[in-house]
Amino acid sequence: MNPGVQGEFKIVFTGPMGAGKTTAIAALSEVEPVRTEVENTDRMSHDKEFTTVGLDMGRITLPGGQVVRLYGTPGQARFRFMWDILGRGAAGAIILLDATQAGVLVQLDLFVDAFAAHVPRGAIVIGLGRTHQPGALASDAFAERLEARGFTLPVLSVDVRKRRDVMLLVETLACILEAQTTEGLPS
Ligand SMILES: Nc1nc2c(ncn2[C@@H]2O[C@H](COP(=O)(O)OP(=O)(O)OP(=O)(O)O)[C@@H](O)[C@H]2O)c(=O)[nH]1
Ligand SMILES: [Mg+2]
C-alpha cells in the first residue's frame, strides 16, 4: 500500500556511521528525539564520541498538516537487523552519505539495495554531506552510479546540522510520495 501524503506517515533516515542521521533528526524534530547512543568504540570507522545502537525517533508536521514520523537507523552493519525492522512500513527513505568518506559509492549501493526492498520504488532521496570539503566526491558521481544501476533518485547536497537542509530532504520525499499517489489514482 502506498501511504501517500495524507494523515501520518513514517520515513527512515539511514546511511553509514557518521553520515549524520542522529544529527539530522535532532535538527528537524519538533519534539525532543529519542536517541539510543553508546560510546563509540569503533574509532577506525569514524572518529566521533557516540554511535546509535538502536534507533532515533522524532516527529515533524509538514506545512500541509501531515505528520511525519522520523526514524533513524544505526549505521554500523552489525546492527543491520535494525534496518529491516525500521524499514518495515516506511513510506520512504532518506539515505545520508558523507561525500568525503572512502568507499562512499559502495555505501550508496549497500543502502539503496537494503531500503529499495522496503519502500515503494523511487521513494528514496539521497542527502550528500560535506560536499564542500577537500576530497569530496562530486555529486555527479552519485547520480551516475545510481543511473548505471537503474535508479533515478534525487541527490541533494546538505548540511545535516541545518534544519532547513534536512527539511528540504523530507519535502522532496513528500513530493515523490504525492506524485506516486496521484499516479496510482484511477482516471
Ligand atoms: N564539520 C562538519 N561536521 C559535520 C558535517 N555534517 C555532519 N557533521 C557532524 O558529523 C557528525 C555526525 O554524527 P551522527 O549524527 O552521530 O551520525 P550518525 O549517522 O547518526 O552515525 P551512527 O549513529 O554512528 O551511524 C556530527 O557530529 C555532526 O555535527 C559537516 O558538514 N561539517
Ligand atoms: Mg546515529
PDB file of C-alpha atoms and ligand atoms in Angstrom:
ATOM      1  CA  MET A   1       0.000   0.000   0.000  1.00  0.00           C
ATOM      2  CA  ASN A   2       1.215   3.471  -0.806  1.00  0.00           C
ATOM      3  CA  PRO A   3       0.542   5.644   2.251  1.00  0.00           C
ATOM      4  CA  GLY A   4       0.730   8.803   0.130  1.00  0.00           C
ATOM      5  CA  VAL A   5       0.935  12.074   1.981  1.00  0.00           C
ATOM      6  CA  GLN A   6      -2.371  12.047   3.811  1.00  0.00           C
ATOM      7  CA  GLY A   7      -2.531  11.869   7.594  1.00  0.00           C
ATOM      8  CA  GLU A   8       0.579  10.420   9.146  1.00  0.00           C
ATOM      9  CA  PHE A   9       3.466   8.509   7.649  1.00  0.00           C
ATOM     10  CA  LYS A  10       6.875   7.178   8.520  1.00  0.00           C
ATOM     11  CA  ILE A  11      10.213   7.824   6.877  1.00  0.00           C
ATOM     12  CA  VAL A  12      13.596   6.350   7.686  1.00  0.00           C
ATOM     13  CA  PHE A  13      16.934   8.143   7.756  1.00  0.00           C
ATOM     14  CA  THR A  14      19.686   5.694   7.016  1.00  0.00           C
ATOM     15  CA  GLY A  15      23.304   5.583   5.809  1.00  0.00           C
ATOM     16  CA  PRO A  16      26.732   4.707   7.174  1.00  0.00           C
ATOM     17  CA  MET A  17      28.238   5.598  10.510  1.00  0.00           C
ATOM     18  CA  GLY A  18      28.851   9.305  10.953  1.00  0.00           C
ATOM     19  CA  ALA A  19      26.792  10.401   7.948  1.00  0.00           C
ATOM     20  CA  GLY A  20      24.570  12.387  10.323  1.00  0.00           C
ATOM     21  CA  LYS A  21      21.296  10.507  10.843  1.00  0.00           C
ATOM     22  CA  THR A  22      21.068  11.342  14.556  1.00  0.00           C
ATOM     23  CA  THR A  23      22.123  14.939  13.871  1.00  0.00           C
ATOM     24  CA  ALA A  24      19.552  15.366  11.080  1.00  0.00           C
ATOM     25  CA  ILE A  25      16.639  14.083  13.172  1.00  0.00           C
ATOM     26  CA  ALA A  26      17.666  16.275  16.099  1.00  0.00           C
ATOM     27  CA  ALA A  27      17.865  19.291  13.761  1.00  0.00           C
ATOM     28  CA  LEU A  28      14.385  18.702  12.336  1.00  0.00           C
ATOM     29  CA  SER A  29      12.235  17.134  15.021  1.00  0.00           C
ATOM     30  CA  GLU A  30       9.631  19.301  16.728  1.00  0.00           C
ATOM     31  CA  VAL A  31       9.810  17.065  19.795  1.00  0.00           C
ATOM     32  CA  GLU A  32      12.896  16.033  21.730  1.00  0.00           C
ATOM     33  CA  PRO A  33      14.027  12.979  19.777  1.00  0.00           C
ATOM     34  CA  VAL A  34      14.518   9.568  21.294  1.00  0.00           C
ATOM     35  CA  ARG A  35      18.163   8.526  20.940  1.00  0.00           C
ATOM     36  CA  THR A  36      19.856   5.221  21.675  1.00  0.00           C
ATOM     37  CA  GLU A  37      23.537   6.069  21.582  1.00  0.00           C
ATOM     38  CA  VAL A  38      26.516   4.494  23.316  1.00  0.00           C
ATOM     39  CA  GLU A  39      30.187   5.377  23.409  1.00  0.00           C
ATOM     40  CA  ASN A  40      31.784   4.744  20.015  1.00  0.00           C
ATOM     41  CA  THR A  41      34.480   2.090  20.318  1.00  0.00           C
ATOM     42  CA  ASP A  42      34.984   1.866  16.535  1.00  0.00           C
ATOM     43  CA  ARG A  43      37.111   4.968  16.021  1.00  0.00           C
ATOM     44  CA  MET A  44      38.599   3.399  12.875  1.00  0.00           C
ATOM     45  CA  SER A  45      35.258   3.706  11.068  1.00  0.00           C
ATOM     46  CA  HIS A  46      34.511   7.168  12.400  1.00  0.00           C
ATOM     47  CA  ASP A  47      36.182   9.376  14.953  1.00  0.00           C
ATOM     48  CA  LYS A  48      33.160  10.554  16.921  1.00  0.00           C
ATOM     49  CA  GLU A  49      32.154  10.118  20.513  1.00  0.00           C
ATOM     50  CA  PHE A  50      28.796   8.301  20.270  1.00  0.00           C
ATOM     51  CA  THR A  51      27.103   5.881  17.898  1.00  0.00           C
ATOM     52  CA  THR A  52      23.487   4.751  17.547  1.00  0.00           C
ATOM     53  CA  VAL A  53      22.842   1.154  18.541  1.00  0.00           C
ATOM     54  CA  GLY A  54      19.032   1.050  18.333  1.00  0.00           C
ATOM     55  CA  LEU A  55      17.152   3.861  16.684  1.00  0.00           C
ATOM     56  CA  ASP A  56      16.470   7.581  16.610  1.00  0.00           C
ATOM     57  CA  MET A  57      12.885   8.754  16.675  1.00  0.00           C
ATOM     58  CA  GLY A  58      11.381  12.179  16.112  1.00  0.00           C
ATOM     59  CA  ARG A  59       8.415  13.914  14.507  1.00  0.00           C
ATOM     60  CA  ILE A  60       7.730  16.805  12.186  1.00  0.00           C
ATOM     61  CA  THR A  61       4.459  18.347  10.991  1.00  0.00           C
ATOM     62  CA  LEU A  62       4.670  19.489   7.364  1.00  0.00           C
ATOM     63  CA  PRO A  63       3.125  22.810   6.261  1.00  0.00           C
ATOM     64  CA  GLY A  64       0.222  20.806   4.743  1.00  0.00           C
ATOM     65  CA  GLY A  65      -0.537  19.306   8.151  1.00  0.00           C
ATOM     66  CA  GLN A  66       0.821  15.805   7.508  1.00  0.00           C
ATOM     67  CA  VAL A  67       2.638  14.336  10.476  1.00  0.00           C
ATOM     68  CA  VAL A  68       5.868  12.605   9.559  1.00  0.00           C
ATOM     69  CA  ARG A  69       7.371  10.088  11.960  1.00  0.00           C
ATOM     70  CA  LEU A  70      11.156  10.268  11.622  1.00  0.00           C
ATOM     71  CA  TYR A  71      13.159   7.132  12.322  1.00  0.00           C
ATOM     72  CA  GLY A  72      16.950   6.856  12.203  1.00  0.00           C
ATOM     73  CA  THR A  73      18.850   3.602  11.855  1.00  0.00           C
ATOM     74  CA  PRO A  74      22.231   2.662  13.258  1.00  0.00           C
ATOM     75  CA  GLY A  75      24.961   2.995  10.623  1.00  0.00           C
ATOM     76  CA  GLN A  76      27.105   0.077  11.678  1.00  0.00           C
ATOM     77  CA  ALA A  77      26.494  -3.088   9.636  1.00  0.00           C
ATOM     78  CA  ARG A  78      26.466  -5.189  12.810  1.00  0.00           C
ATOM     79  CA  PHE A  79      23.070  -3.619  13.537  1.00  0.00           C
ATOM     80  CA  ARG A  80      21.750  -4.400  10.091  1.00  0.00           C
ATOM     81  CA  PHE A  81      18.793  -6.263  11.551  1.00  0.00           C
ATOM     82  CA  MET A  82      17.525  -2.858  12.727  1.00  0.00           C
ATOM     83  CA  TRP A  83      17.491  -1.610   9.121  1.00  0.00           C
ATOM     84  CA  ASP A  84      14.888  -4.230   8.286  1.00  0.00           C
ATOM     85  CA  ILE A  85      12.876  -3.631  11.448  1.00  0.00           C
ATOM     86  CA  LEU A  86      12.782   0.125  10.870  1.00  0.00           C
ATOM     87  CA  GLY A  87      12.314  -0.164   7.102  1.00  0.00           C
ATOM     88  CA  ARG A  88       9.122  -2.136   7.517  1.00  0.00           C
ATOM     89  CA  GLY A  89       6.083   0.036   6.792  1.00  0.00           C
ATOM     90  CA  ALA A  90       8.146   3.083   5.803  1.00  0.00           C
ATOM     91  CA  ALA A  91       6.690   5.346   3.126  1.00  0.00           C
ATOM     92  CA  GLY A  92      10.177   6.309   2.002  1.00  0.00           C
ATOM     93  CA  ALA A  93      13.836   6.540   2.953  1.00  0.00           C
ATOM     94  CA  ILE A  94      16.464   9.264   3.106  1.00  0.00           C
ATOM     95  CA  ILE A  95      19.978   7.930   2.630  1.00  0.00           C
ATOM     96  CA  LEU A  96      22.626  10.205   4.128  1.00  0.00           C
ATOM     97  CA  LEU A  97      26.218   9.886   2.942  1.00  0.00           C
ATOM     98  CA  ASP A  98      29.490  11.658   3.700  1.00  0.00           C
ATOM     99  CA  ALA A  99      30.933  12.637   0.309  1.00  0.00           C
ATOM    100  CA  THR A 100      34.485  12.626   1.723  1.00  0.00           C
ATOM    101  CA  GLN A 101      34.347   9.069   3.062  1.00  0.00           C
ATOM    102  CA  ALA A 102      36.367   6.361   1.277  1.00  0.00           C
ATOM    103  CA  GLY A 103      34.129   3.814  -0.421  1.00  0.00           C
ATOM    104  CA  VAL A 104      31.101   6.084  -0.360  1.00  0.00           C
ATOM    105  CA  LEU A 105      29.743   4.755  -3.679  1.00  0.00           C
ATOM    106  CA  VAL A 106      29.789   1.221  -2.281  1.00  0.00           C
ATOM    107  CA  GLN A 107      27.864   2.567   0.719  1.00  0.00           C
ATOM    108  CA  LEU A 108      25.377   4.136  -1.663  1.00  0.00           C
ATOM    109  CA  ASP A 109      24.766   0.753  -3.343  1.00  0.00           C
ATOM    110  CA  LEU A 110      24.501  -1.009   0.003  1.00  0.00           C
ATOM    111  CA  PHE A 111      21.858   1.309   1.463  1.00  0.00           C
ATOM    112  CA  VAL A 112      19.855   1.699  -1.752  1.00  0.00           C
ATOM    113  CA  ASP A 113      19.633  -2.083  -2.081  1.00  0.00           C
ATOM    114  CA  ALA A 114      18.723  -2.540   1.590  1.00  0.00           C
ATOM    115  CA  PHE A 115      15.900   0.032   1.529  1.00  0.00           C
ATOM    116  CA  ALA A 116      14.599  -0.477  -2.019  1.00  0.00           C
ATOM    117  CA  ALA A 117      13.334  -3.761  -0.585  1.00  0.00           C
ATOM    118  CA  HIS A 118      11.134  -1.905   1.918  1.00  0.00           C
ATOM    119  CA  VAL A 119       9.879   1.291   0.313  1.00  0.00           C
ATOM    120  CA  PRO A 120       7.874   1.859  -2.880  1.00  0.00           C
ATOM    121  CA  ARG A 121      10.077   2.125  -5.984  1.00  0.00           C
ATOM    122  CA  GLY A 122      11.660   5.554  -6.257  1.00  0.00           C
ATOM    123  CA  ALA A 123      10.718   6.678  -2.732  1.00  0.00           C
ATOM    124  CA  ILE A 124      14.343   7.308  -1.800  1.00  0.00           C
ATOM    125  CA  VAL A 125      16.207  10.625  -1.584  1.00  0.00           C
ATOM    126  CA  ILE A 126      19.976  10.863  -1.235  1.00  0.00           C
ATOM    127  CA  GLY A 127      21.452  13.558   1.051  1.00  0.00           C
ATOM    128  CA  LEU A 128      25.139  14.203   0.467  1.00  0.00           C
ATOM    129  CA  GLY A 129      27.069  15.807   3.289  1.00  0.00           C
ATOM    130  CA  ARG A 130      30.427  17.580   3.412  1.00  0.00           C
ATOM    131  CA  THR A 131      30.349  18.206  -0.342  1.00  0.00           C
ATOM    132  CA  HIS A 132      32.398  21.388   0.015  1.00  0.00           C
ATOM    133  CA  GLN A 133      35.211  19.731   1.929  1.00  0.00           C
ATOM    134  CA  PRO A 134      38.529  18.677   0.342  1.00  0.00           C
ATOM    135  CA  GLY A 135      38.393  15.176  -1.118  1.00  0.00           C
ATOM    136  CA  ALA A 136      34.610  15.186  -1.558  1.00  0.00           C
ATOM    137  CA  LEU A 137      33.346  13.134  -4.472  1.00  0.00           C
ATOM    138  CA  ALA A 138      31.315  15.227  -6.951  1.00  0.00           C
ATOM    139  CA  SER A 139      27.560  14.702  -6.757  1.00  0.00           C
ATOM    140  CA  ASP A 140      27.517  13.715 -10.460  1.00  0.00           C
ATOM    141  CA  ALA A 141      29.377  10.550  -9.487  1.00  0.00           C
ATOM    142  CA  PHE A 142      26.471   9.535  -7.245  1.00  0.00           C
ATOM    143  CA  ALA A 143      23.819  10.250  -9.879  1.00  0.00           C
ATOM    144  CA  GLU A 144      25.828   8.309 -12.482  1.00  0.00           C
ATOM    145  CA  ARG A 145      26.278   5.360 -10.152  1.00  0.00           C
ATOM    146  CA  LEU A 146      22.537   5.278  -9.468  1.00  0.00           C
ATOM    147  CA  GLU A 147      21.644   5.543 -13.141  1.00  0.00           C
ATOM    148  CA  ALA A 148      24.069   2.759 -14.055  1.00  0.00           C
ATOM    149  CA  ARG A 149      22.128   0.557 -11.654  1.00  0.00           C
ATOM    150  CA  GLY A 150      18.703   1.574 -12.967  1.00  0.00           C
ATOM    151  CA  PHE A 151      17.761   4.104 -10.266  1.00  0.00           C
ATOM    152  CA  THR A 152      16.750   7.703 -10.884  1.00  0.00           C
ATOM    153  CA  LEU A 153      16.764   9.328  -7.457  1.00  0.00           C
ATOM    154  CA  PRO A 154      17.265  12.921  -6.274  1.00  0.00           C
ATOM    155  CA  VAL A 155      20.759  13.655  -4.940  1.00  0.00           C
ATOM    156  CA  LEU A 156      20.880  16.781  -2.767  1.00  0.00           C
ATOM    157  CA  SER A 157      23.857  18.421  -1.127  1.00  0.00           C
ATOM    158  CA  VAL A 158      23.017  19.047   2.536  1.00  0.00           C
ATOM    159  CA  ASP A 159      24.420  20.090   5.870  1.00  0.00           C
ATOM    160  CA  VAL A 160      22.617  17.786   8.316  1.00  0.00           C
ATOM    161  CA  ARG A 161      23.182  20.291  11.111  1.00  0.00           C
ATOM    162  CA  LYS A 162      20.894  22.784   9.349  1.00  0.00           C
ATOM    163  CA  ARG A 163      17.176  22.307   9.871  1.00  0.00           C
ATOM    164  CA  ARG A 164      16.321  23.895   6.519  1.00  0.00           C
ATOM    165  CA  ASP A 165      18.518  21.417   4.630  1.00  0.00           C
ATOM    166  CA  VAL A 166      17.006  18.409   6.395  1.00  0.00           C
ATOM    167  CA  MET A 167      13.512  19.812   5.780  1.00  0.00           C
ATOM    168  CA  LEU A 168      14.326  20.031   2.073  1.00  0.00           C
ATOM    169  CA  LEU A 169      15.119  16.307   2.033  1.00  0.00           C
ATOM    170  CA  VAL A 170      11.811  15.472   3.735  1.00  0.00           C
ATOM    171  CA  GLU A 171       9.827  17.783   1.454  1.00  0.00           C
ATOM    172  CA  THR A 172      11.466  16.277  -1.624  1.00  0.00           C
ATOM    173  CA  LEU A 173      10.483  12.818  -0.436  1.00  0.00           C
ATOM    174  CA  ALA A 174       6.932  14.028   0.328  1.00  0.00           C
ATOM    175  CA  CYS A 175       6.666  15.383  -3.260  1.00  0.00           C
ATOM    176  CA  ILE A 176       7.715  11.994  -4.645  1.00  0.00           C
ATOM    177  CA  LEU A 177       5.141  10.235  -2.474  1.00  0.00           C
ATOM    178  CA  GLU A 178       2.437  12.643  -3.554  1.00  0.00           C
ATOM    179  CA  ALA A 179       3.280  12.082  -7.227  1.00  0.00           C
ATOM    180  CA  GLN A 180       3.177   8.326  -6.708  1.00  0.00           C
ATOM    181  CA  THR A 181      -0.224   8.574  -5.017  1.00  0.00           C
ATOM    182  CA  THR A 182      -1.615  10.688  -7.859  1.00  0.00           C
ATOM    183  CA  GLU A 183      -0.259   8.233 -10.427  1.00  0.00           C
ATOM    184  CA  GLY A 184      -1.932   5.428  -8.525  1.00  0.00           C
ATOM    185  CA  LEU A 185      -5.411   7.002  -8.662  1.00  0.00           C
ATOM    186  CA  PRO A 186      -7.865   5.669 -11.227  1.00  0.00           C
ATOM    187  CA  SER A 187      -8.522   8.211 -14.001  1.00  0.00           C
TER     188      SER A 187
HETATM  189  N1  LIG B   1      32.272  19.840  10.476  1.00  0.00           N
HETATM  190  C1  LIG B   1      31.199  19.230   9.987  1.00  0.00           C
HETATM  191  N2  LIG B   1      30.602  18.310  10.726  1.00  0.00           N
HETATM  192  C2  LIG B   1      29.541  17.686  10.222  1.00  0.00           C
HETATM  193  C3  LIG B   1      29.031  17.980   8.933  1.00  0.00           C
HETATM  194  N3  LIG B   1      27.992  17.173   8.702  1.00  0.00           N
HETATM  195  C4  LIG B   1      27.867  16.406   9.821  1.00  0.00           C
HETATM  196  N4  LIG B   1      28.783  16.729  10.727  1.00  0.00           N
HETATM  197  C5  LIG B   1      28.995  16.117  12.063  1.00  0.00           C
HETATM  198  O1  LIG B   1      29.115  14.718  11.861  1.00  0.00           O
HETATM  199  C6  LIG B   1      28.609  14.041  12.988  1.00  0.00           C
HETATM  200  C7  LIG B   1      27.555  13.024  12.565  1.00  0.00           C
HETATM  201  O2  LIG B   1      27.272  12.219  13.680  1.00  0.00           O
HETATM  202  P1  LIG B   1      25.885  11.471  13.911  1.00  0.00           P
HETATM  203  O3  LIG B   1      24.742  12.361  13.646  1.00  0.00           O
HETATM  204  O4  LIG B   1      26.004  10.821  15.232  1.00  0.00           O
HETATM  205  O5  LIG B   1      25.968  10.382  12.741  1.00  0.00           O
HETATM  206  P2  LIG B   1      25.070   9.089  12.566  1.00  0.00           P
HETATM  207  O6  LIG B   1      24.824   8.978  11.114  1.00  0.00           O
HETATM  208  O7  LIG B   1      23.889   9.135  13.455  1.00  0.00           O
HETATM  209  O8  LIG B   1      26.083   7.923  12.995  1.00  0.00           O
HETATM  210  P3  LIG B   1      25.804   6.464  13.644  1.00  0.00           P
HETATM  211  O9  LIG B   1      24.660   6.553  14.576  1.00  0.00           O
HETATM  212  O10 LIG B   1      27.088   6.163  14.356  1.00  0.00           O
HETATM  213  O11 LIG B   1      25.582   5.544  12.495  1.00  0.00           O
HETATM  214  C8  LIG B   1      28.031  15.089  13.938  1.00  0.00           C
HETATM  215  O12 LIG B   1      28.998  15.370  14.933  1.00  0.00           O
HETATM  216  C9  LIG B   1      27.824  16.295  13.001  1.00  0.00           C
HETATM  217  O13 LIG B   1      27.889  17.523  13.689  1.00  0.00           O
HETATM  218  C10 LIG B   1      29.672  18.982   8.157  1.00  0.00           C
HETATM  219  O14 LIG B   1      29.303  19.306   7.042  1.00  0.00           O
HETATM  220  N5  LIG B   1      30.759  19.572   8.726  1.00  0.00           N
HETATM  221 MG    MG B   2      23.230   7.889  14.926  1.00  0.00          MG
END
